[in-house]
C-alpha cells in the first residue's frame, strides 16, 4: 500500500574530524555555505519535497543546531526596531521552516547507529534520511523523485552518483542491474568504501535515502563494520540480498549538482558555485574570479 511519507531524519552527530579545528566546538553542519549553514539547505530540501516532520540526530555541541531553528527574541526585536524587514524575514524563515525534533546519539558509533536512534520517532512507516553535510542543488530534482519511486515500488530507495573510479574508496558502492526506468537501477549488492580494485562499479551512494521501517530491526543486529562503526550500507546490503524482507533496494541515479560540505575542497567549491549564480553576489564575484583565475596561470 502506498504511504504518504512525511518524516525526514537528518543525522548530524558525526565528529567532523576532516574540518578540525573549525569543528572543535561547532558541528560541521553549521558551517556557512555563503550565508546559510549547510543544515538549513538540507531542511529546506526536505520541506520542498513535502517532508514537514524533521528529526535531527545530534551529538556533542548540539546547541548551535537547535538554536538555529529556534526563535531569537532579542535579535528579532532589534531588526524590527531598525526596520530591517528583509533580514528579519530571513531570520524567521529558518525558525518557521519545519517542525524540528531532536534526539541525541550519545556516542557517534556510525551512521547506521545514528539512524537507529530515530526508531521511536519514526515508528512503523517509511521515512527519508538526508545527511546533514550533503547539499543537493535546489535547481536539480532528487528527493521527490526518490519518494515517487518508493510509492511505486514499496522498496528501499537510495541516491546514486557515478563517481570517478579513483574515489570509490570514499563511498558505499552498489552493484546494479538496469530497470525499465532510465534513471532507476536495481541494487543487488553493496560494499562500504571498497578499494578501487575490489569495487564492482562506480555507482556511489550519496546522502539521500528513503528507507522502509524494517531497516531498524536489521540495524539492531548489524555488527560494527568498516572503521569500527555501525554502517548503514551494511544494513542496506542485508536488504538488497533479501528482497523478500522489504521489497529490495533500488537506486535513483542522480546527474545533478551535489556538494559534500564535510569535505574541505568540496566545501570551498560549493560556496563558489552557489555564490556565482546569486543575484546579490554573482555580478561582483564573477569578474573577480575570472581575474583571479588569470593570475593563477
Ligand atoms: P561522515 O563520515 O561524513 O561524518 O558521516 P563524520 O564522521 O563527522 O566525518 P569526518 O570523517 O570525521 O570528517 C556522514 C553523516 O553521518 C553523520 C554525520 O554527521 C554526517 O552527516 N553521522 C556519522 C552521525 O550522525 N553519527 C555518526 O556516528 C557518524
Coordinates of C-alpha atoms and ligand atoms in Angstrom, one line a residue:
X1 CA 0.0 0.0 0.0
X2 CA 1.4 3.4 -0.9
X3 CA 2.1 5.6 2.1
X4 CA 2.5 9.3 2.2
X5 CA 5.9 9.9 3.7
X6 CA 6.2 13.0 6.0
X7 CA 9.2 12.2 8.2
X8 CA 12.8 13.2 7.5
X9 CA 15.6 12.1 9.6
X10 CA 18.8 14.2 9.4
X11 CA 21.9 12.6 11.1
X12 CA 24.2 15.4 12.2
X13 CA 26.2 13.8 15.0
X14 CA 29.4 13.0 13.3
X15 CA 32.7 14.3 14.7
X16 CA 33.6 16.2 11.5
X17 CA 37.3 15.4 12.0
X18 CA 38.2 16.5 8.5
X19 CA 37.3 20.0 9.4
X20 CA 39.2 20.4 12.6
X21 CA 39.8 22.8 14.3
X22 CA 36.7 24.5 12.9
X23 CA 34.5 21.7 14.2
X24 CA 36.1 21.6 17.6
X25 CA 33.2 23.5 19.3
X26 CA 30.7 23.6 16.4
X27 CA 29.0 20.9 14.3
X28 CA 30.2 20.8 10.7
X29 CA 26.6 21.1 9.6
X30 CA 26.6 24.7 11.0
X31 CA 29.5 25.8 8.7
X32 CA 28.1 28.6 6.5
X33 CA 27.7 27.9 2.8
X34 CA 27.5 31.6 1.5
X35 CA 25.2 32.9 4.2
X36 CA 23.2 29.9 5.4
X37 CA 24.5 27.0 7.5
X38 CA 24.7 23.7 5.5
X39 CA 22.0 22.2 7.6
X40 CA 19.4 24.8 6.5
X41 CA 19.8 23.8 2.9
X42 CA 19.1 20.2 3.9
X43 CA 16.0 21.1 5.9
X44 CA 14.8 23.3 3.0
X45 CA 15.2 20.4 0.6
X46 CA 13.2 18.1 2.9
X47 CA 10.4 20.6 3.2
X48 CA 10.3 21.3 -0.5
X49 CA 9.8 17.5 -1.0
X50 CA 6.8 17.6 1.4
X51 CA 8.5 16.3 4.5
X52 CA 7.4 18.6 7.3
X53 CA 8.3 16.5 10.3
X54 CA 12.1 16.6 10.8
X55 CA 14.1 14.7 13.3
X56 CA 17.7 15.7 13.7
X57 CA 20.2 13.3 15.3
X58 CA 22.6 15.5 17.1
X59 CA 25.6 14.9 19.3
X60 CA 28.1 17.0 21.2
X61 CA 27.9 20.7 20.6
X62 CA 24.3 20.3 19.6
X63 CA 23.3 23.8 20.9
X64 CA 24.1 25.7 17.7
X65 CA 21.9 23.4 15.7
X66 CA 19.0 23.7 18.0
X67 CA 19.4 27.5 18.3
X68 CA 19.5 28.0 14.6
X69 CA 15.9 26.6 14.2
X70 CA 14.6 28.4 17.3
X71 CA 13.4 32.0 17.9
X72 CA 15.9 34.6 19.0
X73 CA 13.7 37.3 20.5
X74 CA 16.4 39.9 21.1
X75 CA 17.7 39.7 17.5
X76 CA 14.1 39.8 16.1
X77 CA 13.3 42.9 18.2
X78 CA 16.5 44.7 17.2
X79 CA 15.9 44.1 13.5
X80 CA 12.3 45.2 13.8
X81 CA 13.3 48.3 15.6
X82 CA 15.8 49.1 12.8
X83 CA 13.1 48.4 10.2
X84 CA 15.4 45.8 8.7
X85 CA 12.5 43.7 7.5
X86 CA 14.5 41.8 4.9
X87 CA 16.9 40.3 7.4
X88 CA 14.1 39.8 9.9
X89 CA 12.3 37.7 7.2
X90 CA 15.5 35.6 6.7
X91 CA 15.8 35.0 10.5
X92 CA 12.2 34.0 10.9
X93 CA 12.2 31.8 7.8
X94 CA 14.7 29.4 9.4
X95 CA 12.6 29.3 12.5
X96 CA 9.3 28.6 10.8
X97 CA 10.6 26.2 8.2
X98 CA 9.5 22.9 9.7
X99 CA 8.7 21.1 12.9
X100 CA 12.2 20.1 14.0
X101 CA 12.7 17.5 16.7
X102 CA 16.0 16.4 18.2
X103 CA 17.4 13.2 19.7
X104 CA 21.0 12.7 20.8
X105 CA 23.1 9.9 19.5
X106 CA 25.4 9.6 22.6
X107 CA 28.5 8.0 21.2
X108 CA 28.9 8.5 17.5
X109 CA 29.1 4.9 16.6
X110 CA 28.4 5.4 12.9
X111 CA 25.7 6.4 10.5
X112 CA 23.7 3.2 11.0
X113 CA 23.7 3.7 14.7
X114 CA 22.5 7.4 14.2
X115 CA 19.6 6.2 12.1
X116 CA 18.6 3.6 14.7
X117 CA 18.2 6.4 17.2
X118 CA 15.2 7.6 15.0
X119 CA 13.2 4.4 15.7
X120 CA 10.9 5.7 18.4
X121 CA 10.1 8.9 16.5
X122 CA 9.5 7.2 13.1
X123 CA 7.6 4.1 14.2
X124 CA 6.4 1.7 11.5
X125 CA 6.5 4.0 8.5
X126 CA 8.8 4.5 5.6
X127 CA 10.9 7.7 6.1
X128 CA 13.6 9.7 4.4
X129 CA 17.2 10.2 5.6
X130 CA 19.1 13.2 4.5
X131 CA 22.7 13.6 5.6
X132 CA 23.3 17.0 7.2
X133 CA 26.5 17.8 5.4
X134 CA 25.4 16.8 1.9
X135 CA 23.7 19.5 -0.2
X136 CA 21.7 18.9 -3.4
X137 CA 21.3 21.9 -5.5
X138 CA 17.7 23.1 -5.3
X139 CA 17.6 23.6 -9.0
X140 CA 18.0 19.8 -9.5
X141 CA 15.4 17.2 -8.6
X142 CA 16.3 14.2 -6.4
X143 CA 14.3 13.6 -3.2
X144 CA 10.9 14.0 -4.7
X145 CA 11.9 11.5 -7.5
X146 CA 13.0 9.1 -4.8
X147 CA 9.8 9.4 -2.9
X148 CA 7.9 8.8 -6.1
X149 CA 9.8 5.6 -6.7
X150 CA 9.2 4.4 -3.1
X151 CA 5.5 4.9 -3.6
X152 CA 5.7 2.9 -6.8
X153 CA 7.9 0.0 -5.7
X154 CA 7.3 -0.1 -1.9
X155 CA 11.1 -0.7 -1.6
X156 CA 14.1 1.0 -0.2
X157 CA 15.4 3.7 -2.4
X158 CA 18.9 5.2 -2.3
X159 CA 20.5 8.0 -4.3
X160 CA 23.4 7.0 -6.6
X161 CA 26.1 9.1 -8.3
X162 CA 28.5 7.8 -10.8
X163 CA 31.9 8.8 -9.4
X164 CA 35.5 8.7 -10.7
X165 CA 36.9 5.2 -10.0
X166 CA 39.7 6.8 -8.0
X167 CA 37.1 8.0 -5.5
X168 CA 35.2 4.7 -4.8
X169 CA 37.1 4.2 -1.6
X170 CA 35.2 7.2 -0.1
X171 CA 31.7 5.8 -0.6
X172 CA 29.3 2.9 -0.3
X173 CA 29.4 1.3 -3.7
X174 CA 26.5 -0.6 -5.4
X175 CA 26.4 -3.5 -7.8
X176 CA 23.4 -2.7 -10.1
X177 CA 21.1 -4.1 -12.8
X178 CA 19.0 -2.0 -15.1
X179 CA 15.2 -1.5 -14.8
X180 CA 12.7 -0.2 -17.3
X181 CA 13.3 3.3 -16.0
X182 CA 16.4 5.1 -17.3
X183 CA 17.3 6.7 -14.0
X184 CA 16.5 3.8 -11.8
X185 CA 18.6 0.7 -11.1
X186 CA 18.0 -2.4 -9.0
X187 CA 20.8 -2.9 -6.4
X188 CA 22.0 -6.4 -6.0
X189 CA 24.9 -5.8 -3.6
X190 CA 26.6 -3.0 -1.6
X191 CA 30.1 -2.6 -0.1
X192 CA 31.2 0.2 2.2
X193 CA 34.3 2.1 1.0
X194 CA 35.9 -0.7 -1.2
X195 CA 39.4 -0.3 -2.7
X196 CA 39.4 0.6 -6.4
X197 CA 40.4 -3.0 -7.2
X198 CA 37.5 -4.5 -5.2
X199 CA 34.8 -2.1 -6.4
X200 CA 32.3 -3.8 -8.7
X201 CA 31.0 -0.5 -10.1
X202 CA 31.4 3.3 -9.7
X203 CA 27.8 3.8 -8.5
X204 CA 28.3 5.6 -5.2
X205 CA 25.6 6.1 -2.6
X206 CA 25.2 9.8 -1.7
X207 CA 23.4 11.2 1.3
X208 CA 19.7 10.7 0.5
X209 CA 17.7 7.5 1.3
X210 CA 14.1 6.6 1.5
X211 CA 14.0 3.7 4.0
X212 CA 11.5 1.0 5.0
X213 CA 10.9 0.7 8.7
X214 CA 12.3 -2.9 8.6
X215 CA 15.7 -1.2 8.5
X216 CA 15.5 -0.7 12.3
X217 CA 15.4 -4.5 13.1
X218 CA 18.3 -5.0 10.7
X219 CA 20.4 -2.2 12.2
X220 CA 19.8 -3.7 15.7
X221 CA 21.6 -6.8 14.5
X222 CA 24.3 -5.2 12.3
X223 CA 27.7 -5.5 13.9
X224 CA 30.3 -2.8 13.6
X225 CA 31.9 -2.8 10.2
X226 CA 34.4 -0.6 8.3
X227 CA 36.1 1.8 10.7
X228 CA 34.6 0.1 13.7
X229 CA 31.3 1.9 13.0
X230 CA 27.7 0.5 12.5
X231 CA 27.3 1.1 8.8
X232 CA 24.0 1.9 7.2
X233 CA 25.5 0.4 4.0
X234 CA 25.9 -3.0 5.7
X235 CA 22.2 -3.0 6.7
X236 CA 21.2 -2.0 3.2
X237 CA 23.3 -4.9 1.9
X238 CA 21.2 -7.2 4.0
X239 CA 18.0 -5.8 2.4
X240 CA 19.5 -6.0 -1.1
X241 CA 20.4 -9.6 -0.5
X242 CA 17.0 -10.5 0.9
X243 CA 14.4 -8.6 -1.2
X244 CA 11.6 -10.6 0.4
X245 CA 12.1 -8.7 3.7
X246 CA 11.0 -5.3 2.5
X247 CA 10.9 -5.2 -1.3
X248 CA 14.7 -4.9 -2.1
X249 CA 16.8 -1.9 -2.8
X250 CA 16.7 0.4 -5.8
X251 CA 18.9 3.4 -6.7
X252 CA 17.8 6.6 -8.4
X253 CA 20.8 7.8 -10.4
X254 CA 21.4 11.5 -9.8
X255 CA 23.1 13.6 -12.5
X256 CA 22.7 17.0 -10.9
X257 CA 24.8 19.2 -8.7
X258 CA 25.8 17.9 -5.3
X259 CA 28.1 19.3 -2.7
X260 CA 29.8 17.4 0.1
X261 CA 30.3 20.1 2.7
X262 CA 32.0 17.7 5.1
X263 CA 35.0 17.7 2.7
X264 CA 37.1 20.9 2.7
X265 CA 37.7 21.1 -1.1
X266 CA 34.1 20.3 -1.9
X267 CA 33.0 22.9 0.7
X268 CA 35.0 25.6 -1.0
X269 CA 33.7 24.7 -4.4
X270 CA 30.1 24.7 -3.1
X271 CA 30.4 28.3 -1.9
X272 CA 31.9 29.5 -5.1
X273 CA 29.4 27.6 -7.3
X274 CA 26.4 28.8 -5.3
X275 CA 27.6 32.4 -5.0
X276 CA 28.4 33.0 -8.7
X277 CA 24.7 32.3 -9.5
X278 CA 23.3 34.6 -6.9
X279 CA 21.8 37.9 -8.0
X280 CA 23.3 39.7 -5.0
X281 CA 26.8 38.3 -5.2
X282 CA 27.3 36.9 -8.7
X283 CA 27.7 40.2 -10.6
X284 CA 30.7 41.2 -8.5
X285 CA 32.1 37.8 -7.8
X286 CA 32.2 36.5 -11.4
X287 CA 34.6 39.2 -12.9
X288 CA 36.8 39.0 -9.8
X289 CA 37.0 35.2 -10.1
X290 CA 38.0 35.5 -13.8
X291 CA 40.7 37.9 -12.9
X292 CA 41.9 35.8 -10.0
X293 CA 42.0 32.7 -12.2
X294 CA 44.0 34.5 -14.9
X295 CA 46.7 35.2 -12.2
X296 CA 46.9 31.6 -11.4
X297 CA 48.1 30.6 -14.9
Ligands
LIG1 P1 30.7 11.3 7.9 O1 31.5 10.1 7.9 O2 30.8 12.2 6.7 O3 30.8 12.2 9.2 O4 29.2 10.9 8.1 P2 32.0 12.4 10.2 O5 32.3 11.1 10.9 O6 31.5 13.5 11.1 O7 33.1 12.9 9.3 P3 34.7 13.0 9.5 O8 35.2 12.0 8.5 O9 35.1 12.8 10.9 O10 35.1 14.4 9.0 C1 28.1 11.2 7.3 C2 26.9 11.8 8.0 O11 26.5 10.9 9.1 C3 26.5 11.6 10.3 C4 27.4 12.8 10.1 O12 27.1 13.9 10.9 C5 27.2 13.1 8.6 O13 26.1 13.9 8.4 N1 27.0 10.7 11.4 C6 28.1 10.0 11.2 C7 26.3 10.7 12.6 O14 25.2 11.3 12.7 N2 26.7 9.8 13.5 C8 27.8 9.1 13.4 O15 28.2 8.3 14.3 C9 28.6 9.2 12.2

